[in-house]
Amino acid sequence: MRIRIVDAFTDRPFSGNPAGVLLLTGADTFPDGSWLQNVALEVNHAETAFAHPLPEGAEADWALRWFTPATEVAMCGHATLATAHVLHTTGTHEGPVRFATRSGVLVATPAADGSVTLDFPTAPLTRVDPPGGLAEALGTEPLTVLDTGPNVGDLLVEVADEKTVHALAPDLKALAAHSERGVIATARAEDPARGYDFASRCFFPNVGIDEDPVTGSAHTALAPFWSERLGRPRLTGLQASARSGRVRTELRGDRTLLTGRAVTVIEGELLA
């Protein structure tokens, strides 16, 4: 089986968010979950995506699952983008591809410029009181705190400004107590002339990821939050991790479009 490492939400290698992609082209079901988890642990990136084709007439074209090194997750944007990129660049699938996932059917549509647009469910945001100890764990006082619902499973935390986002050095062990997956910290862009409208960083200690480089699923919550604040459905977010990456978002009611590019950096053979 061919296995690939793909950098997602970037147009250059060694940036964006790397994902393992394994296409099970000859399978009609997934292997045992423990084997999938072991492969993801061996790859040791934020997520590894596994996909197998579905028969004609099914609700989708491919079945898709995502695993961190520690657990299976309900939704992952960058590994979905990486999988669509592999399907299109290898000629395995042409045109929009429908994925059957734990979050419903997700569609990935390629464009002539090489970008891919993902159609994901918009995260339902519910304002909550800041949990006790959150400010200490994050290292800054939150301005606004929202629950992002079951698919995303994070707290969305607005902080004072973009400089604060860049400077965060949270206590990850303490942070793990405050949500199912982790915390999305965000602020308005200091200078929109730089080409983005808001900045964010994502810390997911509960699924074995101290800081995720670029998180598509988080932008299903960031898009409605900032679209309401800024009064525009189309925005660009900068995820200000060490690898960094940008996600173009478009809010369409209960759906959010996420657009980005991807680059395959490693291709090899899985022998186990």
Coordinates of C-alpha atoms in Angstrom, one line a residue:
M1 CA 0.0 0.0 0.0
R2 CA 1.2 3.5 -0.8
I3 CA 1.3 5.9 2.1
R4 CA 1.9 9.6 1.7
I5 CA 2.7 12.6 3.9
V6 CA 0.9 15.7 2.6
D7 CA 1.3 19.3 3.9
A8 CA -2.2 20.9 3.9
F9 CA -3.3 24.5 3.9
T10 CA -0.1 25.6 2.3
D11 CA 1.4 25.8 -1.2
R12 CA 5.0 25.0 -0.2
P13 CA 6.6 22.0 1.6
F14 CA 7.5 22.0 5.3
S15 CA 4.7 24.4 6.2
G16 CA 1.0 24.1 6.9
N17 CA -0.2 20.9 8.6
P18 CA 1.2 17.5 7.7
A19 CA -1.1 14.5 7.4
G20 CA -0.6 10.9 6.6
V21 CA -2.9 9.6 3.8
L22 CA -3.5 5.9 3.1
L23 CA -5.9 5.0 0.3
L24 CA -7.2 1.5 0.7
T25 CA -8.1 1.2 -3.0
G26 CA -8.7 -2.5 -3.0
A27 CA -10.8 -2.6 0.1
D28 CA -14.6 -2.4 0.6
T29 CA -14.3 -1.9 4.4
F30 CA -11.8 -0.6 6.9
P31 CA -9.2 -2.8 8.6
D32 CA -9.5 -3.3 12.3
G33 CA -9.4 -0.1 14.3
S34 CA -6.4 -1.1 16.3
W35 CA -4.4 -1.5 13.1
L36 CA -5.5 2.0 11.9
Q37 CA -4.5 3.4 15.3
N38 CA -1.1 1.8 15.2
V39 CA -0.4 3.2 11.7
A40 CA -1.4 6.7 12.9
L41 CA 0.9 6.3 15.9
E42 CA 3.7 5.2 13.6
V43 CA 3.1 8.2 11.2
N44 CA 3.0 10.4 14.3
H45 CA 1.5 13.5 12.7
A46 CA -1.6 15.3 14.0
E47 CA -3.8 13.1 11.9
T48 CA -3.6 10.2 9.5
A49 CA -6.5 9.7 7.1
F50 CA -7.7 6.3 5.8
A51 CA -10.1 6.1 2.9
H52 CA -11.6 3.3 0.9
P53 CA -13.9 3.5 -2.2
L54 CA -17.6 3.0 -1.9
P55 CA -19.8 1.2 -4.5
E56 CA -21.8 3.0 -7.1
G57 CA -25.1 4.2 -5.7
A58 CA -23.8 4.8 -2.2
E59 CA -24.3 8.2 -0.5
A60 CA -20.6 9.0 -1.1
D61 CA -17.6 8.1 -3.2
W62 CA -15.2 7.2 -0.4
A63 CA -15.4 6.3 3.2
L64 CA -13.0 8.4 5.4
R65 CA -11.7 8.1 8.9
W66 CA -9.1 10.2 10.8
F67 CA -6.8 9.2 13.7
T68 CA -4.4 11.2 15.8
P69 CA -1.5 9.2 17.3
A70 CA -3.8 8.7 20.4
T71 CA -7.4 8.4 19.2
E72 CA -10.0 8.5 16.4
V73 CA -11.6 12.0 15.9
A74 CA -15.0 13.0 14.6
M75 CA -13.8 15.7 12.1
C76 CA -10.6 16.8 10.6
G77 CA -10.2 19.4 7.9
H78 CA -6.5 19.3 7.0
A79 CA -6.4 15.5 6.6
T80 CA -9.6 15.7 4.4
L81 CA -7.9 18.3 2.2
A82 CA -4.8 16.1 2.1
T83 CA -6.9 13.0 1.0
A84 CA -8.7 15.0 -1.7
H85 CA -5.3 16.3 -2.9
V86 CA -4.0 12.7 -3.2
L87 CA -7.1 11.5 -5.0
H88 CA -6.9 14.3 -7.6
T89 CA -3.2 14.5 -8.1
T90 CA -2.9 10.7 -8.6
G91 CA -5.9 10.5 -11.0
T92 CA -7.7 8.2 -8.6
H93 CA -10.8 10.5 -8.6
E94 CA -11.8 13.4 -10.8
G95 CA -14.0 16.3 -9.9
P96 CA -15.8 16.8 -6.5
V97 CA -15.4 13.9 -4.1
R98 CA -17.9 13.0 -1.5
F99 CA -16.6 11.5 1.8
A100 CA -18.8 9.4 4.2
T101 CA -17.5 10.3 7.7
R102 CA -18.6 10.4 11.3
S103 CA -19.6 14.0 10.6
G104 CA -21.8 13.1 7.7
V105 CA -21.1 13.4 4.0
L106 CA -18.3 16.0 3.4
V107 CA -17.6 17.2 -0.1
A108 CA -14.2 18.3 -1.4
T109 CA -14.1 20.3 -4.7
P110 CA -10.9 20.9 -6.6
A111 CA -10.2 24.1 -8.6
A112 CA -8.1 24.8 -11.6
D113 CA -5.5 26.7 -9.5
G114 CA -4.8 23.5 -7.5
S115 CA -6.8 24.6 -4.4
V116 CA -9.5 22.4 -2.8
T117 CA -12.7 23.7 -1.1
L118 CA -14.2 21.6 1.7
D119 CA -17.9 21.8 2.5
F120 CA -18.2 21.2 6.3
P121 CA -20.9 21.7 8.9
T122 CA -20.8 25.0 10.7
A123 CA -20.0 24.6 14.3
P124 CA -22.8 25.7 16.6
L125 CA -21.4 28.3 19.0
T126 CA -22.8 28.8 22.5
R127 CA -21.4 31.5 24.8
V128 CA -20.3 30.2 28.2
D129 CA -18.8 31.6 31.3
P130 CA -15.0 31.2 31.4
P131 CA -14.2 28.1 33.4
G132 CA -12.3 28.6 36.6
G133 CA -8.6 28.3 36.0
L134 CA -8.8 28.8 32.2
A135 CA -7.0 32.2 32.3
E136 CA -4.2 30.7 34.3
A137 CA -3.9 27.6 32.1
L138 CA -4.0 29.7 28.9
G139 CA -1.7 32.4 30.3
T140 CA -4.0 35.3 29.4
E141 CA -7.5 36.7 30.4
P142 CA -10.2 35.6 27.9
L143 CA -12.5 38.2 26.5
T144 CA -15.1 35.8 25.2
V145 CA -15.5 32.0 25.6
L146 CA -17.7 29.8 23.4
D147 CA -18.5 26.1 23.3
T148 CA -18.1 24.8 19.7
G149 CA -20.4 21.8 19.9
P150 CA -19.8 18.1 19.6
N151 CA -18.1 17.8 16.2
V152 CA -15.3 20.2 17.0
G153 CA -15.2 19.7 20.8
D154 CA -13.2 22.8 21.7
L155 CA -13.5 26.0 23.6
L156 CA -13.2 29.0 21.3
V157 CA -11.4 31.8 23.3
E158 CA -11.1 35.4 22.1
V159 CA -8.0 37.1 23.6
A160 CA -7.0 40.7 23.7
D161 CA -5.1 41.1 20.4
E162 CA -3.0 39.3 17.8
K163 CA 0.2 39.8 19.7
T164 CA -1.3 37.9 22.6
V165 CA -2.2 35.0 20.3
H166 CA 1.5 34.8 19.0
A167 CA 2.9 35.0 22.6
L168 CA 0.8 32.2 24.2
A169 CA 2.7 29.6 26.1
P170 CA -0.1 27.7 27.9
D171 CA 0.1 25.1 30.6
L172 CA -1.1 22.2 28.5
K173 CA -1.8 19.8 31.4
A174 CA -4.0 22.4 33.0
L175 CA -5.6 23.3 29.7
A176 CA -6.7 19.7 29.1
A177 CA -9.3 20.0 31.9
H178 CA -11.4 22.6 30.1
S179 CA -12.8 20.9 27.0
E180 CA -13.2 17.6 25.1
R181 CA -10.4 18.2 22.6
G182 CA -8.8 21.5 23.4
V183 CA -8.8 25.3 23.1
I184 CA -8.8 27.6 20.0
A185 CA -7.3 31.0 20.9
T186 CA -8.1 33.8 18.5
A187 CA -8.0 37.6 17.9
R188 CA -8.7 40.1 15.1
A189 CA -5.8 40.7 12.7
E190 CA -3.6 43.6 13.8
D191 CA -3.1 44.6 10.1
P192 CA -5.6 43.2 7.6
A193 CA -3.3 44.5 4.8
R194 CA -1.2 41.4 5.5
G195 CA -3.9 39.3 3.8
Y196 CA -5.8 37.8 6.7
D197 CA -8.7 38.9 8.9
F198 CA -8.1 37.0 12.1
A199 CA -5.3 34.9 13.8
S200 CA -5.6 31.8 15.8
R201 CA -3.7 29.0 17.5
C202 CA -5.0 25.6 18.5
F203 CA -4.0 23.5 21.5
F204 CA -5.4 19.9 21.7
P205 CA -3.7 18.1 24.6
N206 CA -6.7 15.7 25.1
V207 CA -6.0 14.0 21.7
G208 CA -2.3 13.9 21.9
I209 CA -1.5 17.2 20.0
D210 CA 0.1 19.9 22.1
E211 CA -0.4 22.5 19.2
D212 CA -1.9 21.7 15.9
P213 CA -0.2 23.6 13.0
V214 CA -3.3 24.4 10.9
T215 CA -6.8 23.2 11.9
G216 CA -9.6 23.1 9.3
S217 CA -12.2 21.9 11.8
A218 CA -11.4 24.9 14.1
H219 CA -12.3 27.2 11.2
T220 CA -15.8 25.9 11.1
A221 CA -16.1 27.7 14.5
L222 CA -13.8 30.7 13.7
A223 CA -15.8 31.5 10.5
P224 CA -19.2 32.1 12.1
F225 CA -17.5 33.9 15.1
W226 CA -15.5 36.4 12.9
S227 CA -18.1 36.7 10.1
E228 CA -20.6 38.0 12.7
R229 CA -18.0 40.4 14.2
L230 CA -16.6 41.7 10.9
G231 CA -19.9 41.6 8.9
R232 CA -18.6 39.6 5.9
P233 CA -19.2 35.9 4.9
R234 CA -15.8 35.5 3.2
L235 CA -12.7 35.8 5.4
T236 CA -9.1 34.5 5.6
G237 CA -7.6 33.1 8.8
L238 CA -4.0 32.8 9.7
Q239 CA -3.1 30.0 12.1
A240 CA 0.0 31.3 13.7
S241 CA 1.8 28.1 14.6
A242 CA 5.5 27.6 14.0
R243 CA 4.6 26.0 10.6
S244 CA 1.8 28.5 9.9
G245 CA -0.9 28.3 7.2
R246 CA -3.9 30.2 5.9
V247 CA -7.5 29.0 5.5
R248 CA -10.0 30.9 3.3
T249 CA -13.5 30.6 4.8
E250 CA -17.0 31.3 3.5
L251 CA -20.0 31.1 5.8
R252 CA -23.1 29.7 4.3
G253 CA -25.5 29.3 7.1
D254 CA -25.2 25.8 8.6
R255 CA -22.3 25.0 6.2
T256 CA -18.8 26.5 6.1
L257 CA -16.5 26.4 3.1
L258 CA -12.8 26.0 3.8
T259 CA -10.4 26.5 0.9
G260 CA -6.7 25.8 0.8
R261 CA -3.9 24.1 -1.1
A262 CA -1.7 21.0 -0.3
V263 CA 1.7 19.6 -1.3
T264 CA 2.7 15.9 -1.2
V265 CA 6.2 15.8 0.4
I266 CA 6.8 12.0 1.0
E267 CA 5.5 8.9 -0.8
G268 CA 6.4 5.4 0.3
E269 CA 5.3 1.8 0.8
L270 CA 3.6 0.6 4.0
L271 CA 4.9 -2.9 4.7
A272 CA 3.2 -3.7 8.0

